GROMACS .gro file of C-alpha atoms in nm:
model
  488
    1MET     CA    1   4.716   2.038  -0.126
    2THR     CA    2   4.387   2.110  -0.304
    3ALA     CA    3   4.125   2.360  -0.204
    4ASP     CA    4   3.757   2.309  -0.264
    5VAL     CA    5   3.580   2.582  -0.452
    6THR     CA    6   3.215   2.624  -0.367
    7LEU     CA    7   2.980   2.785  -0.617
    8PRO     CA    8   2.621   2.888  -0.563
    9ILE     CA    9   2.363   2.665  -0.729
   10TRP     CA   10   2.226   2.955  -0.936
   11LEU     CA   11   2.573   3.020  -1.079
   12VAL     CA   12   2.621   2.653  -1.172
   13VAL     CA   13   2.282   2.649  -1.345
   14LEU     CA   14   2.370   2.970  -1.530
   15LEU     CA   15   2.705   2.826  -1.647
   16VAL     CA   16   2.539   2.507  -1.767
   17LEU     CA   17   2.275   2.705  -1.960
   18LEU     CA   18   2.541   2.922  -2.121
   19SER     CA   19   2.738   2.612  -2.220
   20VAL     CA   20   2.430   2.453  -2.377
   21ILE     CA   21   2.350   2.774  -2.566
   22LEU     CA   22   2.707   2.798  -2.698
   23ILE     CA   23   2.703   2.434  -2.811
   24LEU     CA   24   2.370   2.487  -2.986
   25ASP     CA   25   2.476   2.815  -3.145
   26ARG     CA   26   2.821   2.709  -3.261
   27ILE     CA   27   2.785   2.338  -3.336
   28LEU     CA   28   2.437   2.185  -3.344
   29ILE     CA   29   2.226   2.457  -3.509
   30PRO     CA   30   2.477   2.524  -3.793
   31THR     CA   31   2.502   2.149  -3.849
   32VAL     CA   32   2.124   2.108  -3.865
   33ARG     CA   33   2.094   2.410  -4.096
   34TRP     CA   34   2.362   2.269  -4.326
   35TYR     CA   35   2.189   1.929  -4.330
   36LEU     CA   36   1.846   2.077  -4.403
   37ARG     CA   37   1.981   2.315  -4.667
   38ARG     CA   38   2.159   2.026  -4.835
   39ARG     CA   39   1.837   1.822  -4.848
   40VAL     CA   40   1.636   2.119  -4.979
   41ASN     CA   41   1.897   2.182  -5.252
   42ARG     CA   42   1.881   1.816  -5.354
   43VAL     CA   43   1.502   1.838  -5.380
   44ILE     CA   44   1.525   2.157  -5.588
   45ASP     CA   45   1.782   2.005  -5.824
   46GLU     CA   46   1.574   1.689  -5.862
   47ILE     CA   47   1.246   1.876  -5.916
   48ASN     CA   48   1.388   2.125  -6.166
   49THR     CA   49   1.487   1.835  -6.395
   50ARG     CA   50   1.121   1.733  -6.438
   51LEU     CA   51   0.930   2.061  -6.409
   52ASP     CA   52   0.812   2.234  -6.725
   53ILE     CA   53   0.866   2.567  -6.547
   54GLU     CA   54   1.163   2.572  -6.311
   55ILE     CA   55   1.152   2.721  -5.963
   56ARG     CA   56   1.264   3.083  -6.007
   57PRO     CA   57   1.560   3.232  -5.817
   58PHE     CA   58   1.314   3.489  -5.677
   59GLN     CA   59   1.133   3.208  -5.492
   60LEU     CA   60   1.460   3.082  -5.343
   61THR     CA   61   1.580   3.425  -5.228
   62ARG     CA   62   1.586   3.475  -4.852
   63ARG     CA   63   1.257   3.620  -4.735
   64GLN     CA   64   1.423   3.906  -4.547
   65ALA     CA   65   1.604   4.014  -4.864
   66LEU     CA   66   1.271   4.025  -5.052
   67ILE     CA   67   1.112   4.226  -4.771
   68ASP     CA   68   1.399   4.477  -4.778
   69GLN     CA   69   1.376   4.501  -5.156
   70LEU     CA   70   1.003   4.571  -5.129
   71VAL     CA   71   1.034   4.821  -4.844
   72PHE     CA   72   1.300   5.026  -5.026
   73ASP     CA   73   1.136   5.004  -5.369
   74GLU     CA   74   1.139   5.343  -5.542
   75LYS     CA   75   0.763   5.360  -5.596
   76VAL     CA   76   0.692   5.238  -5.245
   77ASN     CA   77   0.913   5.516  -5.109
   78GLU     CA   78   0.721   5.769  -5.319
   79ALA     CA   79   0.399   5.639  -5.163
   80VAL     CA   80   0.557   5.666  -4.816
   81LEU     CA   81   0.638   6.035  -4.870
   82GLU     CA   82   0.288   6.108  -5.002
   83TYR     CA   83   0.122   5.923  -4.714
   84ALA     CA   84   0.340   6.095  -4.454
   85ALA     CA   85   0.262   6.439  -4.597
   86GLU     CA   86  -0.110   6.369  -4.630
   87HIS     CA   87  -0.149   6.235  -4.275
   88ASP     CA   88   0.112   6.461  -4.113
   89MET     CA   89   0.312   6.164  -3.986
   90PRO     CA   90   0.690   6.114  -3.948
   91ARG     CA   91   0.840   5.926  -4.240
   92GLU     CA   92   0.988   5.665  -4.004
   93VAL     CA   93   0.642   5.578  -3.869
   94VAL     CA   94   0.505   5.528  -4.221
   95GLN     CA   95   0.813   5.322  -4.310
   96THR     CA   96   0.734   5.096  -4.013
   97LYS     CA   97   0.382   5.048  -4.151
   98VAL     CA   98   0.527   4.953  -4.489
   99ARG     CA   99   0.761   4.699  -4.330
  100HIS     CA  100   0.465   4.548  -4.146
  101TYR     CA  101   0.271   4.519  -4.474
  102ALA     CA  102   0.574   4.362  -4.645
  103HIS     CA  103   0.612   4.103  -4.366
  104GLU     CA  104   0.244   4.020  -4.403
  105ILE     CA  105   0.253   3.983  -4.783
  106VAL     CA  106   0.588   3.823  -4.872
  107PRO     CA  107   0.579   3.440  -4.857
  108ALA     CA  108   0.851   3.213  -4.720
  109PHE     CA  109   0.857   2.953  -4.998
  110ASN     CA  110   1.004   2.618  -4.899
  111ALA     CA  111   1.051   2.380  -5.192
  112TYR     CA  112   1.089   2.078  -4.965
  113LEU     CA  113   0.756   2.141  -4.789
  114TYR     CA  114   0.581   2.228  -5.117
  115PHE     CA  115   0.680   1.920  -5.317
  116ARG     CA  116   0.724   1.665  -5.038
  117LEU     CA  117   0.453   1.752  -4.785
  118GLY     CA  118   0.216   1.989  -4.970
  119TYR     CA  119   0.190   1.783  -5.289
  120TRP     CA  120   0.132   1.461  -5.092
  121MET     CA  121  -0.138   1.620  -4.874
  122ALA     CA  122  -0.313   1.790  -5.168
  123LYS     CA  123  -0.313   1.465  -5.367
  124ARG     CA  124  -0.449   1.257  -5.078
  125ILE     CA  125  -0.720   1.507  -4.984
  126ALA     CA  126  -0.835   1.569  -5.342
  127ARG     CA  127  -0.859   1.198  -5.426
  128LEU     CA  128  -1.021   1.111  -5.093
  129VAL     CA  129  -1.302   1.363  -5.135
  130TYR     CA  130  -1.356   1.359  -5.513
  131ARG     CA  131  -1.312   1.164  -5.833
  132VAL     CA  132  -1.066   1.402  -5.998
  133ARG     CA  133  -1.081   1.457  -6.374
  134VAL     CA  134  -0.848   1.676  -6.583
  135GLY     CA  135  -0.887   1.802  -6.938
  136PHE     CA  136  -0.647   1.990  -7.169
  137TYR     CA  137  -0.820   2.181  -7.448
  138ASP     CA  138  -0.498   2.310  -7.601
  139ALA     CA  139  -0.224   2.071  -7.493
  140ASP     CA  140   0.002   2.187  -7.777
  141GLY     CA  141  -0.035   2.550  -7.670
  142LEU     CA  142   0.054   2.464  -7.312
  143SER     CA  143   0.359   2.262  -7.413
  144GLN     CA  144   0.486   2.543  -7.637
  145ILE     CA  145   0.488   2.810  -7.363
  146ASP     CA  146   0.836   2.960  -7.329
  147SER     CA  147   1.003   2.814  -7.020
  148LYS     CA  148   1.123   3.163  -6.926
  149ALA     CA  149   0.775   3.318  -6.946
  150THR     CA  150   0.568   3.414  -6.644
  151VAL     CA  151   0.274   3.173  -6.641
  152VAL     CA  152  -0.045   3.291  -6.470
  153PHE     CA  153  -0.331   3.045  -6.423
  154VAL     CA  154  -0.655   3.248  -6.429
  155MET     CA  155  -0.954   3.055  -6.297
  156ASN     CA  156  -1.306   3.071  -6.164
  157HIS     CA  157  -1.347   3.037  -5.787
  158ARG     CA  158  -1.597   2.771  -5.677
  159SER     CA  159  -1.457   2.647  -5.347
  160ASN     CA  160  -1.164   2.674  -5.110
  161MET     CA  161  -1.078   2.328  -5.243
  162ASP     CA  162  -0.963   2.511  -5.558
  163TYR     CA  163  -0.631   2.583  -5.387
  164ILE     CA  164  -0.571   2.217  -5.307
  165LEU     CA  165  -0.696   2.083  -5.639
  166LEU     CA  166  -0.492   2.307  -5.867
  167ALA     CA  167  -0.179   2.283  -5.652
  168PHE     CA  168  -0.199   1.904  -5.680
  169LEU     CA  169  -0.266   1.903  -6.055
  170ALA     CA  170  -0.002   2.165  -6.139
  171ALA     CA  171   0.271   2.023  -5.915
  172GLU     CA  172   0.407   1.809  -6.200
  173ARG     CA  173   0.461   2.125  -6.406
  174THR     CA  174   0.551   2.407  -6.168
  175ALA     CA  175   0.526   2.557  -5.819
  176LEU     CA  176   0.227   2.790  -5.785
  177SER     CA  177   0.202   3.111  -5.586
  178TYR     CA  178  -0.148   3.203  -5.466
  179ALA     CA  179  -0.306   3.511  -5.317
  180VAL     CA  180  -0.507   3.405  -5.011
  181GLY     CA  181  -0.745   3.610  -4.799
  182GLU     CA  182  -0.773   3.680  -4.429
  183TRP     CA  183  -0.930   3.338  -4.363
  184ALA     CA  184  -0.584   3.180  -4.379
  185ARG     CA  185  -0.421   3.414  -4.127
  186ILE     CA  186  -0.461   3.187  -3.827
  187TRP     CA  187  -0.183   3.012  -3.640
  188PRO     CA  188  -0.032   2.769  -3.732
  189LEU     CA  189  -0.199   2.760  -4.074
  190GLN     CA  190  -0.045   3.088  -4.188
  191SER     CA  191   0.312   2.959  -4.147
  192LEU     CA  192   0.238   2.650  -4.356
  193ILE     CA  193   0.061   2.855  -4.624
  194LYS     CA  194   0.352   3.098  -4.651
  195ALA     CA  195   0.593   2.806  -4.678
  196MET     CA  196   0.380   2.680  -4.968
  197GLY     CA  197   0.449   3.007  -5.153
  198ALA     CA  198   0.115   3.181  -5.098
  199PHE     CA  199   0.093   3.548  -5.005
  200PHE     CA  200  -0.176   3.717  -4.797
  201VAL     CA  201  -0.406   3.983  -4.937
  202ARG     CA  202  -0.644   4.213  -4.753
  203ARG     CA  203  -0.954   4.194  -4.968
  204ASN     CA  204  -1.123   4.524  -5.053
  205SER     CA  205  -0.863   4.731  -4.867
  206SER     CA  206  -0.894   5.102  -4.946
  207ASN     CA  207  -0.557   5.190  -4.789
  208PRO     CA  208  -0.349   5.338  -5.076
  209LEU     CA  209  -0.021   5.266  -4.897
  210TYR     CA  210  -0.107   4.899  -4.853
  211ARG     CA  211  -0.228   4.872  -5.211
  212ARG     CA  212   0.098   5.018  -5.339
  213VAL     CA  213   0.306   4.766  -5.139
  214LEU     CA  214   0.090   4.480  -5.268
  215GLU     CA  215   0.112   4.612  -5.623
  216ARG     CA  216   0.490   4.629  -5.613
  217TYR     CA  217   0.519   4.276  -5.473
  218VAL     CA  218   0.296   4.137  -5.751
  219HIS     CA  219   0.500   4.335  -6.005
  220MET     CA  220   0.828   4.200  -5.863
  221ALA     CA  221   0.705   3.841  -5.869
  222THR     CA  222   0.569   3.875  -6.223
  223GLN     CA  223   0.889   4.032  -6.353
  224ALA     CA  224   1.087   3.750  -6.189
  225GLY     CA  225   0.883   3.483  -6.371
  226VAL     CA  226   0.705   3.338  -6.065
  227CYS     CA  227   0.418   3.114  -6.171
  228GLN     CA  228   0.095   3.240  -6.014
  229ALA     CA  229  -0.271   3.143  -5.983
  230VAL     CA  230  -0.532   3.420  -5.983
  231PHE     CA  231  -0.905   3.403  -5.923
  232LEU     CA  232  -1.035   3.670  -6.160
  233GLU     CA  233  -1.368   3.688  -5.977
  234GLY     CA  234  -1.184   3.804  -5.666
  235GLY     CA  235  -1.381   3.573  -5.436
  236LEU     CA  236  -1.603   3.268  -5.415
  237SER     CA  237  -1.918   3.257  -5.625
  238LYS     CA  238  -2.211   3.275  -5.383
  239ASP     CA  239  -2.492   3.182  -5.624
  240GLY     CA  240  -2.295   2.940  -5.842
  241SER     CA  241  -2.266   3.165  -6.148
  242LEU     CA  242  -1.956   3.343  -6.269
  243ARG     CA  243  -1.902   3.687  -6.117
  244GLU     CA  244  -1.773   3.992  -6.299
  245PRO     CA  245  -1.389   3.999  -6.318
  246ARG     CA  246  -1.191   4.206  -6.071
  247LEU     CA  247  -0.919   4.400  -6.248
  248GLY     CA  248  -0.676   4.476  -5.966
  249PHE     CA  249  -0.431   4.188  -6.004
  250LEU     CA  250  -0.423   4.207  -6.383
  251ASP     CA  251  -0.348   4.578  -6.351
  252TYR     CA  252  -0.069   4.515  -6.099
  253MET     CA  253   0.091   4.267  -6.340
  254LEU     CA  254   0.061   4.477  -6.654
  255ARG     CA  255   0.067   4.847  -6.561
  256GLY     CA  256   0.445   4.856  -6.598
  257TYR     CA  257   0.467   4.585  -6.864
  258HIS     CA  258   0.683   4.652  -7.173
  259SER     CA  259   0.588   4.388  -7.428
  260ALA     CA  260   0.896   4.456  -7.642
  261SER     CA  261   1.154   4.400  -7.366
  262ASP     CA  262   0.998   4.223  -7.066
  263ARG     CA  263   0.955   3.848  -7.042
  264ASP     CA  264   0.623   3.724  -7.177
  265VAL     CA  265   0.328   3.687  -6.939
  266VAL     CA  266   0.112   3.392  -7.045
  267PHE     CA  267  -0.238   3.360  -6.902
  268VAL     CA  268  -0.374   3.005  -6.891
  269PRO     CA  269  -0.756   2.989  -6.850
  270VAL     CA  270  -0.869   2.723  -6.603
  271GLY     CA  271  -1.229   2.609  -6.549
  272VAL     CA  272  -1.316   2.431  -6.224
  273ASN     CA  273  -1.639   2.262  -6.122
  274TYR     CA  274  -1.757   2.020  -5.851
  275ASP     CA  275  -2.045   1.781  -5.810
  276ARG     CA  276  -2.051   1.900  -5.452
  277VAL     CA  277  -1.903   2.219  -5.312
  278ILE     CA  278  -1.836   2.154  -4.945
  279GLU     CA  279  -1.926   2.509  -4.837
  280ASP     CA  280  -2.227   2.550  -5.072
  281ARG     CA  281  -2.486   2.622  -4.802
  282SER     CA  282  -2.256   2.865  -4.623
  283LEU     CA  283  -2.211   3.059  -4.946
  284LEU     CA  284  -2.584   3.068  -5.013
  285ARG     CA  285  -2.646   3.188  -4.660
  286LYS     CA  286  -2.437   3.498  -4.732
  287LEU     CA  287  -2.693   3.601  -4.994
  288ASP     CA  288  -2.965   3.626  -4.731
  289PRO     CA  289  -2.959   3.977  -4.578
  290GLU     CA  290  -3.162   3.855  -4.280
  291ALA     CA  291  -2.928   3.569  -4.193
  292LYS     CA  292  -2.744   3.619  -3.866
  293LYS     CA  293  -2.369   3.576  -3.863
  294ARG     CA  294  -2.267   3.239  -3.724
  295SER     CA  295  -2.031   3.234  -3.429
  296THR     CA  296  -1.680   3.091  -3.456
  297TRP     CA  297  -1.777   2.818  -3.211
  298PHE     CA  298  -2.074   2.719  -3.430
  299VAL     CA  299  -1.850   2.698  -3.739
  300ILE     CA  300  -1.591   2.484  -3.556
  301LYS     CA  301  -1.860   2.256  -3.407
  302THR     CA  302  -2.037   2.209  -3.741
  303THR     CA  303  -1.710   2.142  -3.926
  304CYS     CA  304  -1.599   1.884  -3.670
  305ARG     CA  305  -1.939   1.710  -3.678
  306PHE     CA  306  -1.930   1.701  -4.060
  307ALA     CA  307  -1.576   1.556  -4.062
  308PHE     CA  308  -1.658   1.301  -3.789
  309LYS     CA  309  -1.972   1.185  -3.970
  310ASN     CA  310  -1.788   1.124  -4.295
  311MET     CA  311  -1.499   0.957  -4.114
  312MET     CA  312  -1.744   0.713  -3.955
  313LEU     CA  313  -1.899   0.642  -4.295
  314SER     CA  314  -1.551   0.568  -4.426
  315ARG     CA  315  -1.483   0.319  -4.144
  316ARG     CA  316  -1.813   0.143  -4.218
  317THR     CA  317  -1.723   0.123  -4.590
  318ARG     CA  318  -2.029   0.338  -4.667
  319TRP     CA  319  -1.815   0.633  -4.772
  320ARG     CA  320  -1.888   0.782  -5.111
  321HIS     CA  321  -1.690   1.046  -5.288
  322PHE     CA  322  -1.858   1.382  -5.326
  323GLY     CA  323  -1.889   1.307  -5.696
  324TYR     CA  324  -1.654   1.453  -5.956
  325ALA     CA  325  -1.411   1.741  -5.926
  326SER     CA  326  -1.308   1.845  -6.274
  327VAL     CA  327  -1.046   2.090  -6.400
  328ASN     CA  328  -1.003   2.196  -6.762
  329PHE     CA  329  -0.708   2.394  -6.897
  330GLY     CA  330  -0.793   2.620  -7.190
  331LYS     CA  331  -0.607   2.797  -7.469
  332PRO     CA  332  -0.329   3.026  -7.334
  333VAL     CA  333  -0.324   3.401  -7.397
  334SER     CA  334   0.020   3.558  -7.446
  335ALA     CA  335   0.048   3.918  -7.322
  336GLN     CA  336   0.315   3.991  -7.585
  337GLN     CA  337   0.098   3.859  -7.865
  338TYR     CA  338  -0.213   4.032  -7.727
  339CYS     CA  339  -0.036   4.368  -7.709
  340LYS     CA  340   0.098   4.326  -8.061
  341GLU     CA  341  -0.236   4.224  -8.213
  342ASN     CA  342  -0.431   4.500  -8.036
  343ASN     CA  343  -0.159   4.767  -8.057
  344VAL     CA  344  -0.160   4.815  -7.678
  345ASP     CA  345   0.124   4.933  -7.454
  346PHE     CA  346  -0.002   4.914  -7.096
  347SER     CA  347   0.303   5.095  -6.958
  348THR     CA  348   0.224   5.418  -7.144
  349LEU     CA  349  -0.149   5.437  -7.072
  350LYS     CA  350  -0.306   5.663  -6.813
  351HIS     CA  351  -0.527   5.517  -6.541
  352ASP     CA  352  -0.867   5.524  -6.716
  353ALA     CA  353  -0.736   5.420  -7.058
  354ARG     CA  354  -0.531   5.142  -6.901
  355PHE     CA  355  -0.827   5.003  -6.709
  356GLU     CA  356  -1.035   5.009  -7.025
  357GLN     CA  357  -0.777   4.787  -7.194
  358ILE     CA  358  -0.741   4.567  -6.883
  359GLN     CA  359  -1.120   4.521  -6.889
  360LYS     CA  360  -1.106   4.398  -7.249
  361LEU     CA  361  -0.833   4.149  -7.164
  362ALA     CA  362  -1.023   4.034  -6.854
  363ASP     CA  363  -1.339   3.982  -7.061
  364LEU     CA  364  -1.143   3.769  -7.309
  365LEU     CA  365  -0.998   3.558  -7.026
  366MET     CA  366  -1.337   3.518  -6.858
  367GLU     CA  367  -1.488   3.403  -7.186
  368ARG     CA  368  -1.218   3.138  -7.223
  369ILE     CA  369  -1.266   3.031  -6.861
  370ARG     CA  370  -1.642   3.010  -6.918
  371ASN     CA  371  -1.592   2.789  -7.224
  372VAL     CA  372  -1.386   2.530  -7.033
  373ILE     CA  373  -1.589   2.509  -6.709
  374PRO     CA  374  -1.674   2.138  -6.695
  375VAL     CA  375  -2.036   2.027  -6.731
  376LEU     CA  376  -2.076   1.780  -6.443
  377PRO     CA  377  -2.360   1.537  -6.367
  378ILE     CA  378  -2.499   1.718  -6.061
  379ALA     CA  379  -2.510   2.054  -6.239
  380LEU     CA  380  -2.675   1.891  -6.540
  381MET     CA  381  -2.939   1.706  -6.337
  382ALA     CA  382  -3.007   2.013  -6.121
  383SER     CA  383  -3.071   2.213  -6.438
  384VAL     CA  384  -3.307   1.948  -6.578
  385ILE     CA  385  -3.498   1.909  -6.250
  386LEU     CA  386  -3.540   2.285  -6.207
  387ALA     CA  387  -3.675   2.315  -6.561
  388LYS     CA  388  -3.950   2.073  -6.459
  389ARG     CA  389  -3.968   2.178  -6.095
  390ASP     CA  390  -4.349   2.155  -6.061
  391GLU     CA  391  -4.386   1.824  -6.242
  392TRP     CA  392  -4.358   1.475  -6.100
  393LYS     CA  393  -4.122   1.273  -6.320
  394SER     CA  394  -3.990   0.921  -6.314
  395GLU     CA  395  -3.616   0.862  -6.296
  396LEU     CA  396  -3.627   0.738  -6.656
  397GLU     CA  397  -3.794   1.060  -6.774
  398LEU     CA  398  -3.536   1.274  -6.596
  399MET     CA  399  -3.253   1.073  -6.748
  400THR     CA  400  -3.408   1.102  -7.096
  401ALA     CA  401  -3.431   1.480  -7.057
  402ALA     CA  402  -3.070   1.489  -6.932
  403LEU     CA  403  -2.947   1.284  -7.229
  404ALA     CA  404  -3.123   1.524  -7.467
  405ARG     CA  405  -2.958   1.816  -7.287
  406ILE     CA  406  -2.617   1.647  -7.321
  407ASP     CA  407  -2.665   1.612  -7.697
  408ARG     CA  408  -2.746   1.983  -7.728
  409LEU     CA  409  -2.451   2.083  -7.513
  410ARG     CA  410  -2.209   1.870  -7.712
  411LYS     CA  411  -2.327   2.032  -8.034
  412GLN     CA  412  -2.251   2.370  -7.874
  413GLY     CA  413  -1.900   2.252  -7.787
  414ALA     CA  414  -1.953   2.228  -7.413
  415PRO     CA  415  -1.684   2.034  -7.221
  416ILE     CA  416  -1.852   1.707  -7.122
  417SER     CA  417  -1.609   1.424  -7.051
  418VAL     CA  418  -1.858   1.147  -6.961
  419SER     CA  419  -1.835   0.858  -7.206
  420ALA     CA  420  -2.144   0.728  -7.385
  421THR     CA  421  -2.111   0.387  -7.216
  422ALA     CA  422  -2.105   0.532  -6.864
  423VAL     CA  423  -2.350   0.819  -6.898
  424GLU     CA  424  -2.659   0.634  -6.769
  425ARG     CA  425  -2.477   0.510  -6.458
  426VAL     CA  426  -2.335   0.856  -6.394
  427LEU     CA  427  -2.677   1.022  -6.422
  428THR     CA  428  -2.830   0.760  -6.192
  429ASP     CA  429  -2.561   0.832  -5.933
  430ALA     CA  430  -2.633   1.205  -5.966
  431ILE     CA  431  -3.003   1.153  -5.893
  432THR     CA  432  -2.911   0.935  -5.595
  433LEU     CA  433  -2.677   1.202  -5.456
  434LEU     CA  434  -2.938   1.475  -5.498
  435GLY     CA  435  -3.193   1.259  -5.317
  436ALA     CA  436  -2.949   1.177  -5.037
  437ARG     CA  437  -2.897   1.549  -4.973
  438GLY     CA  438  -3.270   1.614  -4.941
  439MET     CA  439  -3.311   1.805  -5.268
  440LEU     CA  440  -3.579   1.579  -5.416
  441GLU     CA  441  -3.929   1.478  -5.313
  442MET     CA  442  -4.046   1.122  -5.388
  443GLN     CA  443  -4.402   0.998  -5.430
  444ASP     CA  444  -4.511   0.666  -5.579
  445GLY     CA  445  -4.176   0.626  -5.752
  446LEU     CA  446  -4.189   0.975  -5.904
  447LEU     CA  447  -3.951   1.262  -5.832
  448ARG     CA  448  -3.953   1.640  -5.834
  449ALA     CA  449  -3.751   1.924  -5.685
  450ASP     CA  450  -3.815   1.990  -5.317
  451PRO     CA  451  -3.939   2.353  -5.297
  452HIS     CA  452  -3.706   2.412  -5.003
  453ALA     CA  453  -3.411   2.305  -5.220
  454TYR     CA  454  -3.462   2.544  -5.511
  455ASP     CA  455  -3.175   2.759  -5.383
  456ILE     CA  456  -2.917   2.481  -5.367
  457LEU     CA  457  -3.030   2.327  -5.697
  458SER     CA  458  -3.002   2.671  -5.859
  459TYR     CA  459  -2.651   2.708  -5.719
  460TYR     CA  460  -2.532   2.401  -5.911
  461ALA     CA  461  -2.739   2.467  -6.224
  462ASN     CA  462  -2.598   2.819  -6.252
  463SER     CA  463  -2.247   2.682  -6.305
  464ILE     CA  464  -2.345   2.574  -6.658
  465GLN     CA  465  -2.621   2.828  -6.725
  466HIS     CA  466  -2.409   3.005  -6.988
  467TRP     CA  467  -2.454   2.704  -7.217
  468GLN     CA  468  -2.829   2.757  -7.250
  469ASN     CA  469  -2.945   2.798  -7.610
  470SER     CA  470  -3.095   3.139  -7.537
  471PRO     CA  471  -2.986   3.407  -7.290
  472LEU     CA  472  -3.235   3.293  -7.025
  473GLU     CA  473  -3.246   3.451  -6.684
  474LYS     CA  474  -3.026   3.270  -6.436
  475HIS     CA  475  -3.198   3.045  -6.186
  476LYS     CA  476  -3.287   3.261  -5.891
  477VAL     CA  477  -3.165   3.167  -5.548
  478HIS     CA  478  -3.446   3.163  -5.292
  479THR     CA  479  -3.268   3.271  -4.976
  480HIS     CA  480  -3.595   3.309  -4.785
  481ASP     CA  481  -3.675   2.936  -4.793
  482LYS     CA  482  -3.621   2.749  -4.471
  483PRO     CA  483  -3.370   2.464  -4.493
  484HIS     CA  484  -3.449   2.100  -4.421
  485GLU     CA  485  -3.362   1.976  -4.078
  486ASN     CA  486  -3.190   1.663  -4.214
  487ARG     CA  487  -2.980   1.815  -4.490
  488ASN     CA  488  -2.623   1.688  -4.519
   0.00000   0.00000   0.00000
């Protein structure tokens, strides 16, 4: 004889939920983790066979382990004690702050996402928007870099597209780690960026505790051989010209560097330039002290309208690339060789003496970056048009002046990759693009710079201003001019 057992509905639901959780925890989740880990390991093994610089064990270490290593670093703990004493705070509270900083900084590198998703996206976006050109000015030097060395790409910062462009171009050689600013700390973008190996940096932070945590992370990554990309200017160029180098990251990398025993740190100068910087007008606007800050809604609305407009042009087959995006890799600078030739030991120098030597190294790197910044058609034509800004000129006269400028630049050793057979077509396209963006006035078949466009023309001309024959004053940006209503 059987007896029926009656259970409340809430208890049945609870038992079912517990059963599902147990199945997930004990069977499904471990199986999925094993499957994903197996695929990731296959990708890593495959990629390491073709990379010039292998993915370092540091990048494959569990993120929590790196955070713990950073939190309990000896020098970080010294900073914790100093901060606690100075601010009369319990050590545990300061330690919590440090852990928060470490969580914010340390990336969660995922090789599968980087080389399968990130590389594909970067390649598609870069080639959709620009005609990408790459130049190697010391290919032998790049190929002879020790595979165990820490490679640091030091570059000028023209656009936020720099991240995408260099990641795409360097993906055949190595996995890059970037420092990104607060702009990237929005959900869900921040998770993807961390998975791509980037780490967040609070620009211009004066908090000594935060700076020490950041310093020790950069030191750890450098000592472990992680390949990095650093914008020496510290931020985007707002007027188009190169800014003075910021010394913080170089100091973090080298203040504890022992050239006789540590692995070599090799700095590779990279020059980047664009025929069109997508955020050019936004950057110029920041130079105007009277300009009101745009709301987030305005930025989102403008961005969406810009993307929609260009998408419609693409569907109508009227889409044009934004001209050329060019990247040149210059002659590498070995930290070991530099220290030996200049009799410098960064690890033994006091603060002021060390920064004096860091400044000299930064100036050398900036000079090499400057020498490989590509001379592109828009920058060249903008420079020519500004030089004759008050004169009406025919297209033929502008092209003749541009060709004469090209000859002078080539004699100076400037990096111009346009072939002699294509130069006239390229210059014609540049004039067309400038006209389409409302930078030129036209009258009876003659052209001249629109007075309202002096600022934007100067922005592009300044990118190659260092190649002038004499140390002329840079083109001034006129932030007080009112923009055209129909500018693109």
